Short mmCIF file of N, CA and C in Angstrom, two decimals:
data_model
loop_
_atom_site.label_atom_id
_atom_site.label_comp_id
_atom_site.label_asym_id
_atom_site.label_seq_id
_atom_site.Cartn_x
_atom_site.Cartn_y
_atom_site.Cartn_z
N GLY A 1 221.61 -21.97 -122.59
CA GLY A 1 222.00 -22.36 -123.94
C GLY A 1 222.73 -21.25 -124.64
N LEU A 2 224.00 -21.05 -124.34
CA LEU A 2 224.73 -19.95 -124.95
C LEU A 2 225.49 -20.35 -126.21
N GLN A 3 225.30 -21.59 -126.66
CA GLN A 3 225.87 -22.01 -127.94
C GLN A 3 224.75 -21.98 -128.97
N ALA A 4 224.91 -21.16 -129.98
CA ALA A 4 223.81 -20.86 -130.90
C ALA A 4 223.44 -22.01 -131.81
N ASP A 5 224.26 -23.03 -131.93
CA ASP A 5 223.87 -24.16 -132.76
C ASP A 5 222.98 -25.14 -132.00
N PHE A 6 222.93 -25.02 -130.66
CA PHE A 6 222.06 -25.87 -129.85
C PHE A 6 221.01 -25.06 -129.10
N GLY A 7 221.36 -23.87 -128.63
CA GLY A 7 220.47 -23.07 -127.81
C GLY A 7 219.56 -22.18 -128.63
N ILE A 8 218.57 -21.63 -127.95
CA ILE A 8 217.67 -20.66 -128.56
C ILE A 8 217.60 -19.44 -127.66
N MET A 9 217.23 -18.32 -128.26
CA MET A 9 217.04 -17.09 -127.50
C MET A 9 215.68 -17.15 -126.82
N LEU A 10 215.65 -16.80 -125.55
CA LEU A 10 214.40 -16.80 -124.80
C LEU A 10 213.85 -15.40 -124.59
N SER A 11 214.74 -14.41 -124.55
CA SER A 11 214.31 -13.05 -124.25
C SER A 11 215.44 -12.10 -124.63
N TRP A 12 215.08 -10.86 -124.93
CA TRP A 12 216.09 -9.82 -125.10
C TRP A 12 215.55 -8.53 -124.50
N ALA A 13 216.48 -7.65 -124.13
CA ALA A 13 216.12 -6.33 -123.60
C ALA A 13 217.19 -5.34 -123.99
N ILE A 14 216.76 -4.17 -124.43
CA ILE A 14 217.66 -3.06 -124.76
C ILE A 14 217.12 -1.82 -124.08
N LYS A 15 217.99 -1.14 -123.35
CA LYS A 15 217.60 0.09 -122.67
C LYS A 15 218.19 1.27 -123.42
N GLU A 16 217.34 2.19 -123.82
CA GLU A 16 217.83 3.42 -124.42
C GLU A 16 218.57 4.20 -123.35
N ALA A 17 219.65 4.85 -123.72
CA ALA A 17 220.42 5.63 -122.76
C ALA A 17 219.50 6.65 -122.08
N GLY A 18 219.35 6.51 -120.77
CA GLY A 18 218.50 7.41 -120.01
C GLY A 18 217.02 7.28 -120.28
N GLY A 19 216.63 6.27 -121.02
CA GLY A 19 215.23 6.15 -121.41
C GLY A 19 214.60 4.82 -121.07
N GLU A 20 213.69 4.43 -121.93
CA GLU A 20 212.90 3.24 -121.65
C GLU A 20 213.59 1.96 -122.11
N ILE A 21 213.07 0.85 -121.63
CA ILE A 21 213.58 -0.46 -122.01
C ILE A 21 212.62 -1.08 -123.02
N HIS A 22 213.19 -1.56 -124.11
CA HIS A 22 212.43 -2.30 -125.12
C HIS A 22 212.81 -3.77 -124.94
N HIS A 23 211.83 -4.64 -125.05
CA HIS A 23 212.12 -6.06 -124.84
C HIS A 23 211.09 -6.93 -125.53
N ASP A 24 211.45 -8.19 -125.67
CA ASP A 24 210.56 -9.19 -126.24
C ASP A 24 210.96 -10.54 -125.66
N HIS A 25 210.08 -11.51 -125.76
CA HIS A 25 210.38 -12.84 -125.23
C HIS A 25 209.69 -13.90 -126.07
N ILE A 26 210.20 -15.09 -125.95
CA ILE A 26 209.62 -16.23 -126.64
C ILE A 26 208.26 -16.54 -126.01
N THR A 27 207.38 -17.10 -126.82
CA THR A 27 206.07 -17.50 -126.31
C THR A 27 205.87 -19.00 -126.54
N LYS A 28 204.92 -19.54 -125.84
CA LYS A 28 204.59 -20.96 -126.03
C LYS A 28 204.17 -21.20 -127.49
N GLU A 29 203.46 -20.23 -128.06
CA GLU A 29 203.04 -20.34 -129.47
C GLU A 29 204.26 -20.38 -130.40
N ASP A 30 205.28 -19.53 -130.12
CA ASP A 30 206.51 -19.57 -130.92
C ASP A 30 207.10 -20.98 -130.91
N ILE A 31 207.15 -21.56 -129.73
CA ILE A 31 207.78 -22.87 -129.54
C ILE A 31 206.97 -23.97 -130.24
N GLU A 32 205.66 -23.90 -130.10
CA GLU A 32 204.80 -24.96 -130.64
C GLU A 32 204.66 -24.92 -132.16
N LYS A 33 204.70 -23.72 -132.75
CA LYS A 33 204.44 -23.60 -134.18
C LYS A 33 205.69 -23.59 -135.05
N ALA A 34 206.85 -23.42 -134.46
CA ALA A 34 208.08 -23.28 -135.24
C ALA A 34 208.62 -24.61 -135.71
N LYS A 35 209.40 -24.54 -136.77
CA LYS A 35 210.19 -25.69 -137.20
C LYS A 35 211.25 -25.94 -136.13
N PRO A 36 211.64 -27.18 -135.94
CA PRO A 36 212.71 -27.45 -134.97
C PRO A 36 213.96 -26.63 -135.28
N GLY A 37 214.50 -26.01 -134.25
CA GLY A 37 215.68 -25.17 -134.41
C GLY A 37 215.37 -23.73 -134.75
N GLN A 38 214.09 -23.42 -134.97
CA GLN A 38 213.70 -22.04 -135.31
C GLN A 38 212.65 -21.51 -134.34
N GLU A 39 212.60 -22.06 -133.15
CA GLU A 39 211.62 -21.64 -132.16
C GLU A 39 211.73 -20.16 -131.83
N ASP A 40 212.93 -19.60 -131.94
CA ASP A 40 213.17 -18.21 -131.58
C ASP A 40 213.25 -17.28 -132.79
N LYS A 41 212.82 -17.73 -133.95
CA LYS A 41 212.96 -16.92 -135.17
C LYS A 41 212.25 -15.57 -135.06
N ARG A 42 211.02 -15.56 -134.58
CA ARG A 42 210.30 -14.29 -134.43
C ARG A 42 211.04 -13.37 -133.48
N LEU A 43 211.54 -13.94 -132.39
CA LEU A 43 212.24 -13.17 -131.37
C LEU A 43 213.55 -12.59 -131.91
N VAL A 44 214.32 -13.40 -132.62
CA VAL A 44 215.57 -12.92 -133.21
C VAL A 44 215.28 -11.80 -134.22
N ALA A 45 214.25 -11.98 -135.02
CA ALA A 45 213.87 -10.94 -135.99
C ALA A 45 213.47 -9.65 -135.29
N SER A 46 212.76 -9.75 -134.18
CA SER A 46 212.35 -8.53 -133.47
C SER A 46 213.56 -7.83 -132.86
N LEU A 47 214.56 -8.59 -132.40
CA LEU A 47 215.77 -7.99 -131.87
C LEU A 47 216.57 -7.30 -132.97
N VAL A 48 216.74 -7.96 -134.10
CA VAL A 48 217.49 -7.35 -135.21
C VAL A 48 216.80 -6.07 -135.66
N LYS A 49 215.48 -6.08 -135.72
CA LYS A 49 214.74 -4.86 -136.08
C LYS A 49 215.00 -3.76 -135.05
N GLU A 50 214.98 -4.11 -133.77
CA GLU A 50 215.23 -3.12 -132.71
C GLU A 50 216.66 -2.58 -132.80
N LEU A 51 217.62 -3.43 -133.09
CA LEU A 51 219.01 -2.97 -133.21
C LEU A 51 219.16 -1.89 -134.26
N SER A 52 218.34 -1.93 -135.30
CA SER A 52 218.44 -0.95 -136.39
C SER A 52 218.10 0.46 -135.93
N ARG A 53 217.52 0.61 -134.75
CA ARG A 53 217.17 1.93 -134.23
C ARG A 53 218.35 2.64 -133.57
N TYR A 54 219.46 1.97 -133.38
CA TYR A 54 220.56 2.50 -132.58
C TYR A 54 221.82 2.69 -133.41
N ASP A 55 222.68 3.57 -132.94
CA ASP A 55 223.98 3.73 -133.59
C ASP A 55 225.09 3.07 -132.78
N ARG A 56 224.81 2.73 -131.50
CA ARG A 56 225.78 2.03 -130.65
C ARG A 56 225.01 1.18 -129.65
N ILE A 57 225.55 -0.01 -129.39
CA ILE A 57 225.02 -0.83 -128.30
C ILE A 57 226.14 -1.09 -127.30
N ILE A 58 225.75 -1.30 -126.06
CA ILE A 58 226.68 -1.60 -124.98
C ILE A 58 226.31 -2.99 -124.46
N THR A 59 227.31 -3.84 -124.27
CA THR A 59 227.09 -5.15 -123.67
C THR A 59 228.12 -5.37 -122.57
N HIS A 60 227.94 -6.43 -121.83
CA HIS A 60 228.96 -6.89 -120.90
C HIS A 60 229.34 -8.30 -121.30
N TYR A 61 230.56 -8.48 -121.68
CA TYR A 61 231.08 -9.76 -122.16
C TYR A 61 230.27 -10.24 -123.36
N GLY A 62 229.93 -9.30 -124.22
CA GLY A 62 229.08 -9.63 -125.34
C GLY A 62 229.70 -9.42 -126.70
N ASN A 63 230.94 -8.93 -126.75
CA ASN A 63 231.58 -8.63 -128.02
C ASN A 63 232.11 -9.91 -128.66
N ASP A 64 232.84 -9.75 -129.75
CA ASP A 64 233.41 -10.91 -130.45
C ASP A 64 234.20 -11.78 -129.49
N PHE A 65 234.16 -13.07 -129.71
CA PHE A 65 234.78 -14.12 -128.89
C PHE A 65 234.07 -14.30 -127.56
N ARG A 66 232.95 -13.65 -127.36
CA ARG A 66 232.26 -13.77 -126.09
C ARG A 66 230.86 -14.31 -126.33
N TYR A 67 229.81 -13.71 -125.74
CA TYR A 67 228.50 -14.34 -125.79
C TYR A 67 227.47 -13.64 -126.67
N ASP A 68 226.92 -12.54 -126.22
CA ASP A 68 225.70 -11.99 -126.81
C ASP A 68 225.75 -11.79 -128.32
N VAL A 69 226.69 -10.98 -128.77
CA VAL A 69 226.71 -10.63 -130.19
C VAL A 69 226.98 -11.86 -131.07
N PRO A 70 227.98 -12.68 -130.78
CA PRO A 70 228.16 -13.87 -131.63
C PRO A 70 226.94 -14.80 -131.62
N PHE A 71 226.29 -14.94 -130.47
CA PHE A 71 225.10 -15.79 -130.39
C PHE A 71 223.99 -15.23 -131.27
N ILE A 72 223.71 -13.94 -131.13
CA ILE A 72 222.63 -13.31 -131.91
C ILE A 72 222.95 -13.37 -133.39
N ARG A 73 224.19 -13.05 -133.76
CA ARG A 73 224.60 -13.09 -135.16
C ARG A 73 224.41 -14.51 -135.73
N THR A 74 224.84 -15.51 -134.99
CA THR A 74 224.72 -16.89 -135.45
C THR A 74 223.27 -17.29 -135.64
N ARG A 75 222.43 -16.97 -134.66
CA ARG A 75 221.01 -17.33 -134.77
C ARG A 75 220.39 -16.63 -135.99
N ALA A 76 220.69 -15.35 -136.16
CA ALA A 76 220.12 -14.59 -137.28
C ALA A 76 220.58 -15.15 -138.62
N VAL A 77 221.87 -15.34 -138.79
CA VAL A 77 222.39 -15.83 -140.07
C VAL A 77 221.84 -17.22 -140.37
N ALA A 78 221.77 -18.08 -139.36
CA ALA A 78 221.27 -19.44 -139.55
C ALA A 78 219.81 -19.46 -140.01
N MET A 79 219.05 -18.44 -139.59
CA MET A 79 217.63 -18.40 -139.96
C MET A 79 217.36 -17.41 -141.08
N ARG A 80 218.44 -16.94 -141.72
CA ARG A 80 218.34 -16.02 -142.87
C ARG A 80 217.68 -14.69 -142.50
N ILE A 81 217.94 -14.23 -141.30
CA ILE A 81 217.46 -12.92 -140.85
C ILE A 81 218.62 -11.95 -141.04
N PRO A 82 218.44 -10.90 -141.84
CA PRO A 82 219.55 -9.97 -142.11
C PRO A 82 220.08 -9.32 -140.83
N PHE A 83 221.32 -9.63 -140.49
CA PHE A 83 221.99 -9.08 -139.31
C PHE A 83 222.83 -7.89 -139.74
N PRO A 84 222.97 -6.86 -138.88
CA PRO A 84 223.77 -5.68 -139.27
C PRO A 84 225.18 -6.08 -139.71
N HIS A 85 225.57 -5.60 -140.87
CA HIS A 85 226.90 -5.87 -141.40
C HIS A 85 227.95 -5.04 -140.68
N TYR A 86 229.17 -5.45 -140.82
CA TYR A 86 230.30 -4.74 -140.22
C TYR A 86 230.25 -3.26 -140.62
N GLY A 87 230.44 -2.41 -139.64
CA GLY A 87 230.49 -0.97 -139.88
C GLY A 87 229.16 -0.25 -139.77
N THR A 88 228.06 -1.00 -139.60
CA THR A 88 226.75 -0.35 -139.56
C THR A 88 226.27 -0.02 -138.15
N LEU A 89 226.90 -0.62 -137.14
CA LEU A 89 226.47 -0.41 -135.76
C LEU A 89 227.70 -0.49 -134.86
N LYS A 90 227.91 0.52 -134.04
CA LYS A 90 229.04 0.52 -133.13
C LYS A 90 228.70 -0.29 -131.88
N HIS A 91 229.76 -0.81 -131.25
CA HIS A 91 229.57 -1.67 -130.10
C HIS A 91 230.64 -1.37 -129.07
N SER A 92 230.22 -1.24 -127.82
CA SER A 92 231.15 -1.10 -126.70
C SER A 92 230.83 -2.19 -125.70
N ASP A 93 231.88 -2.72 -125.08
CA ASP A 93 231.74 -3.81 -124.13
C ASP A 93 232.39 -3.39 -122.81
N THR A 94 231.66 -3.50 -121.73
CA THR A 94 232.19 -3.09 -120.43
C THR A 94 233.26 -4.03 -119.90
N PHE A 95 233.24 -5.31 -120.31
CA PHE A 95 234.20 -6.28 -119.78
C PHE A 95 235.66 -5.88 -120.02
N PRO A 96 236.08 -5.57 -121.26
CA PRO A 96 237.48 -5.21 -121.44
C PRO A 96 237.86 -3.90 -120.73
N ILE A 97 236.92 -3.01 -120.56
CA ILE A 97 237.20 -1.77 -119.81
C ILE A 97 237.50 -2.13 -118.36
N LEU A 98 236.68 -2.98 -117.78
CA LEU A 98 236.93 -3.41 -116.39
C LEU A 98 238.27 -4.11 -116.28
N LYS A 99 238.56 -4.97 -117.23
CA LYS A 99 239.79 -5.76 -117.19
C LYS A 99 241.03 -4.88 -117.31
N LYS A 100 240.97 -3.85 -118.15
CA LYS A 100 242.14 -3.00 -118.40
C LYS A 100 242.26 -1.83 -117.42
N LYS A 101 241.15 -1.27 -116.98
CA LYS A 101 241.19 -0.01 -116.24
C LYS A 101 240.86 -0.13 -114.75
N PHE A 102 240.36 -1.29 -114.33
CA PHE A 102 239.98 -1.47 -112.93
C PHE A 102 240.61 -2.75 -112.41
N ARG A 103 240.59 -2.94 -111.10
CA ARG A 103 241.18 -4.12 -110.48
C ARG A 103 240.16 -4.75 -109.56
N LEU A 104 239.43 -5.71 -110.08
CA LEU A 104 238.39 -6.41 -109.33
C LEU A 104 238.76 -7.87 -109.20
N SER A 105 238.21 -8.55 -108.19
CA SER A 105 238.48 -9.98 -108.03
C SER A 105 237.93 -10.77 -109.21
N ARG A 106 236.82 -10.30 -109.75
CA ARG A 106 236.21 -10.89 -110.94
C ARG A 106 235.66 -9.74 -111.77
N ASN A 107 235.69 -9.87 -113.06
CA ASN A 107 235.20 -8.81 -113.94
C ASN A 107 233.77 -9.05 -114.39
N ARG A 108 233.02 -9.78 -113.58
CA ARG A 108 231.61 -10.01 -113.87
C ARG A 108 230.84 -8.70 -113.68
N GLN A 109 229.76 -8.56 -114.42
CA GLN A 109 228.93 -7.35 -114.30
C GLN A 109 228.44 -7.16 -112.88
N GLU A 110 228.01 -8.24 -112.24
CA GLU A 110 227.49 -8.16 -110.88
C GLU A 110 228.55 -7.66 -109.90
N THR A 111 229.76 -8.19 -110.00
CA THR A 111 230.85 -7.77 -109.11
C THR A 111 231.17 -6.29 -109.34
N ALA A 112 231.24 -5.90 -110.59
CA ALA A 112 231.56 -4.50 -110.91
C ALA A 112 230.46 -3.56 -110.41
N ALA A 113 229.22 -3.94 -110.57
CA ALA A 113 228.12 -3.09 -110.11
C ALA A 113 228.15 -2.95 -108.58
N ARG A 114 228.34 -4.05 -107.89
CA ARG A 114 228.40 -3.98 -106.42
C ARG A 114 229.55 -3.08 -105.95
N THR A 115 230.69 -3.21 -106.60
CA THR A 115 231.88 -2.49 -106.17
C THR A 115 231.85 -1.02 -106.61
N LEU A 116 231.55 -0.77 -107.87
CA LEU A 116 231.68 0.58 -108.43
C LEU A 116 230.43 1.43 -108.31
N ILE A 117 229.26 0.79 -108.25
CA ILE A 117 228.00 1.52 -108.13
C ILE A 117 227.46 1.44 -106.70
N GLY A 118 227.80 0.35 -106.02
CA GLY A 118 227.36 0.17 -104.64
C GLY A 118 226.19 -0.78 -104.48
N HIS A 119 225.62 -1.25 -105.60
CA HIS A 119 224.53 -2.21 -105.52
C HIS A 119 224.29 -2.83 -106.89
N THR A 120 223.50 -3.86 -106.91
CA THR A 120 223.09 -4.50 -108.14
C THR A 120 221.65 -4.98 -107.99
N GLU A 121 220.94 -4.99 -109.09
CA GLU A 121 219.60 -5.58 -109.11
C GLU A 121 219.69 -7.06 -109.50
N LYS A 122 220.86 -7.49 -109.86
CA LYS A 122 221.09 -8.82 -110.43
C LYS A 122 220.47 -9.93 -109.57
N ASP A 123 219.83 -10.85 -110.24
CA ASP A 123 219.41 -12.09 -109.61
C ASP A 123 219.97 -13.22 -110.46
N HIS A 124 219.77 -14.41 -110.04
CA HIS A 124 220.42 -15.53 -110.71
C HIS A 124 219.40 -16.44 -111.38
N LEU A 125 219.81 -16.97 -112.51
CA LEU A 125 219.01 -17.95 -113.22
C LEU A 125 219.53 -19.34 -112.92
N ASP A 126 218.62 -20.25 -112.69
CA ASP A 126 219.06 -21.63 -112.54
C ASP A 126 218.63 -22.41 -113.78
N GLY A 127 219.24 -23.55 -113.95
CA GLY A 127 218.97 -24.37 -115.12
C GLY A 127 217.52 -24.79 -115.25
N ALA A 128 216.89 -25.07 -114.13
CA ALA A 128 215.50 -25.51 -114.17
C ALA A 128 214.59 -24.42 -114.73
N THR A 129 214.82 -23.17 -114.34
CA THR A 129 214.02 -22.05 -114.84
C THR A 129 214.26 -21.88 -116.33
N TRP A 130 215.52 -21.95 -116.75
CA TRP A 130 215.88 -21.80 -118.17
C TRP A 130 215.18 -22.88 -119.01
N ARG A 131 215.26 -24.12 -118.56
CA ARG A 131 214.65 -25.21 -119.31
C ARG A 131 213.13 -25.08 -119.35
N ALA A 132 212.53 -24.66 -118.24
CA ALA A 132 211.07 -24.47 -118.21
C ALA A 132 210.66 -23.38 -119.20
N ALA A 133 211.42 -22.29 -119.25
CA ALA A 133 211.12 -21.22 -120.19
C ALA A 133 211.24 -21.71 -121.64
N ALA A 134 212.24 -22.51 -121.91
CA ALA A 134 212.45 -23.04 -123.26
C ALA A 134 211.30 -23.96 -123.69
N ARG A 135 210.55 -24.48 -122.72
CA ARG A 135 209.37 -25.30 -123.01
C ARG A 135 208.09 -24.45 -123.06
N GLY A 136 208.22 -23.14 -122.79
CA GLY A 136 207.07 -22.25 -122.89
C GLY A 136 206.37 -21.96 -121.58
N ASN A 137 206.96 -22.34 -120.44
CA ASN A 137 206.35 -22.09 -119.14
C ASN A 137 206.29 -20.57 -118.89
N ALA A 138 205.09 -20.04 -118.76
CA ALA A 138 204.89 -18.59 -118.64
C ALA A 138 205.57 -18.00 -117.41
N LYS A 139 205.52 -18.69 -116.28
CA LYS A 139 206.15 -18.19 -115.06
C LYS A 139 207.67 -18.11 -115.23
N ALA A 140 208.25 -19.11 -115.84
CA ALA A 140 209.70 -19.12 -116.06
C ALA A 140 210.10 -18.03 -117.06
N ILE A 141 209.31 -17.86 -118.11
CA ILE A 141 209.60 -16.79 -119.09
C ILE A 141 209.54 -15.44 -118.41
N LYS A 142 208.55 -15.22 -117.57
CA LYS A 142 208.43 -13.95 -116.85
C LYS A 142 209.66 -13.70 -115.97
N TYR A 143 210.14 -14.74 -115.31
CA TYR A 143 211.34 -14.61 -114.47
C TYR A 143 212.54 -14.19 -115.32
N ILE A 144 212.69 -14.81 -116.48
CA ILE A 144 213.82 -14.48 -117.36
C ILE A 144 213.69 -13.05 -117.89
N VAL A 145 212.50 -12.64 -118.27
CA VAL A 145 212.29 -11.26 -118.73
C VAL A 145 212.67 -10.28 -117.63
N ASN A 146 212.20 -10.52 -116.41
CA ASN A 146 212.54 -9.63 -115.29
C ASN A 146 214.04 -9.62 -115.02
N HIS A 147 214.68 -10.77 -115.14
CA HIS A 147 216.13 -10.88 -115.00
C HIS A 147 216.83 -9.98 -116.03
N ASN A 148 216.35 -10.03 -117.28
CA ASN A 148 216.95 -9.21 -118.34
C ASN A 148 216.72 -7.72 -118.11
N LEU A 149 215.56 -7.35 -117.63
CA LEU A 149 215.27 -5.94 -117.37
C LEU A 149 216.21 -5.40 -116.29
N LYS A 150 216.40 -6.18 -115.23
CA LYS A 150 217.34 -5.79 -114.17
C LYS A 150 218.75 -5.68 -114.72
N ASP A 151 219.11 -6.62 -115.56
CA ASP A 151 220.45 -6.67 -116.14
C ASP A 151 220.76 -5.40 -116.94
N VAL A 152 219.82 -4.95 -117.78
CA VAL A 152 220.12 -3.77 -118.60
C VAL A 152 220.13 -2.49 -117.77
N ARG A 153 219.35 -2.44 -116.71
CA ARG A 153 219.42 -1.26 -115.82
C ARG A 153 220.78 -1.21 -115.13
N ASP A 154 221.24 -2.36 -114.63
CA ASP A 154 222.58 -2.42 -114.03
C ASP A 154 223.66 -2.06 -115.05
N LEU A 155 223.52 -2.56 -116.27
CA LEU A 155 224.52 -2.30 -117.30
C LEU A 155 224.62 -0.82 -117.61
N GLU A 156 223.50 -0.14 -117.68
CA GLU A 156 223.56 1.31 -117.94
C GLU A 156 224.28 2.04 -116.82
N ARG A 157 223.97 1.69 -115.57
CA ARG A 157 224.65 2.34 -114.44
C ARG A 157 226.15 2.04 -114.46
N LEU A 158 226.50 0.81 -114.78
CA LEU A 158 227.91 0.44 -114.85
C LEU A 158 228.61 1.21 -115.97
N TRP A 159 228.01 1.27 -117.14
CA TRP A 159 228.58 2.01 -118.27
C TRP A 159 228.81 3.47 -117.88
N ASN A 160 227.83 4.07 -117.25
CA ASN A 160 227.97 5.48 -116.84
C ASN A 160 229.10 5.67 -115.84
N ALA A 161 229.36 4.67 -115.01
CA ALA A 161 230.42 4.76 -114.01
C ALA A 161 231.81 4.57 -114.62
N ILE A 162 231.94 3.72 -115.63
CA ILE A 162 233.28 3.39 -116.13
C ILE A 162 233.65 4.04 -117.46
N SER A 163 232.69 4.47 -118.24
CA SER A 163 233.01 5.02 -119.56
C SER A 163 233.85 6.29 -119.53
N PRO A 164 233.81 7.11 -118.45
CA PRO A 164 234.67 8.29 -118.45
C PRO A 164 236.17 7.96 -118.42
N TYR A 165 236.53 6.71 -118.20
CA TYR A 165 237.93 6.34 -118.06
C TYR A 165 238.52 5.72 -119.33
N VAL A 166 237.77 5.76 -120.42
CA VAL A 166 238.27 5.23 -121.68
C VAL A 166 237.86 6.12 -122.84
N LYS A 167 238.62 6.01 -123.92
CA LYS A 167 238.22 6.67 -125.16
C LYS A 167 237.17 5.78 -125.81
N ILE A 168 236.03 6.34 -126.12
CA ILE A 168 234.97 5.56 -126.74
C ILE A 168 235.23 5.52 -128.24
N GLY A 169 235.63 4.38 -128.71
CA GLY A 169 236.01 4.23 -130.11
C GLY A 169 234.86 3.85 -131.00
N GLY A 170 235.24 3.50 -132.20
CA GLY A 170 234.27 3.18 -133.23
C GLY A 170 234.22 1.70 -133.55
N THR A 171 234.40 0.84 -132.55
CA THR A 171 234.36 -0.60 -132.81
C THR A 171 233.02 -1.00 -133.40
N SER A 172 233.08 -1.79 -134.47
CA SER A 172 231.85 -2.21 -135.12
C SER A 172 231.31 -3.48 -134.50
N LEU A 173 230.02 -3.64 -134.61
CA LEU A 173 229.34 -4.83 -134.11
C LEU A 173 229.81 -6.05 -134.86
#
């Protein structure tokens, strides 16, 4: 569910540069007690609070016109959760760096990690797992959380491999 007017957030993970991973996930209680369309409100609020700890975030295909940031911003604004305003948090995206500075068959994070780092922890989500997690299935939620943890570890390694080839600017979230 990557369209924020229909989908909900199931999990998030942020890895501090060289440090630990912070994460949260939806619970069956969140789903059962929330108003329709606000099942992920607690989760979105916890992510926005976590974002306030950083001066820059790194995503892959997550900047404007893409997925992560517009989705999170939309969910937060729709539920009246204060989202960081323009200029308060810097953002870098590995996708445009790969597209401009490297030549890969696909600019997916997984392809870049395999090619430039030599491996990936990436696993794949199927629709059945996603839907089960959205209904509060604990096993499916655990799978998605583990998927996200692997994803942020890969992203950090990818960022470290490609960031020396670009000027790191001050793009705002």
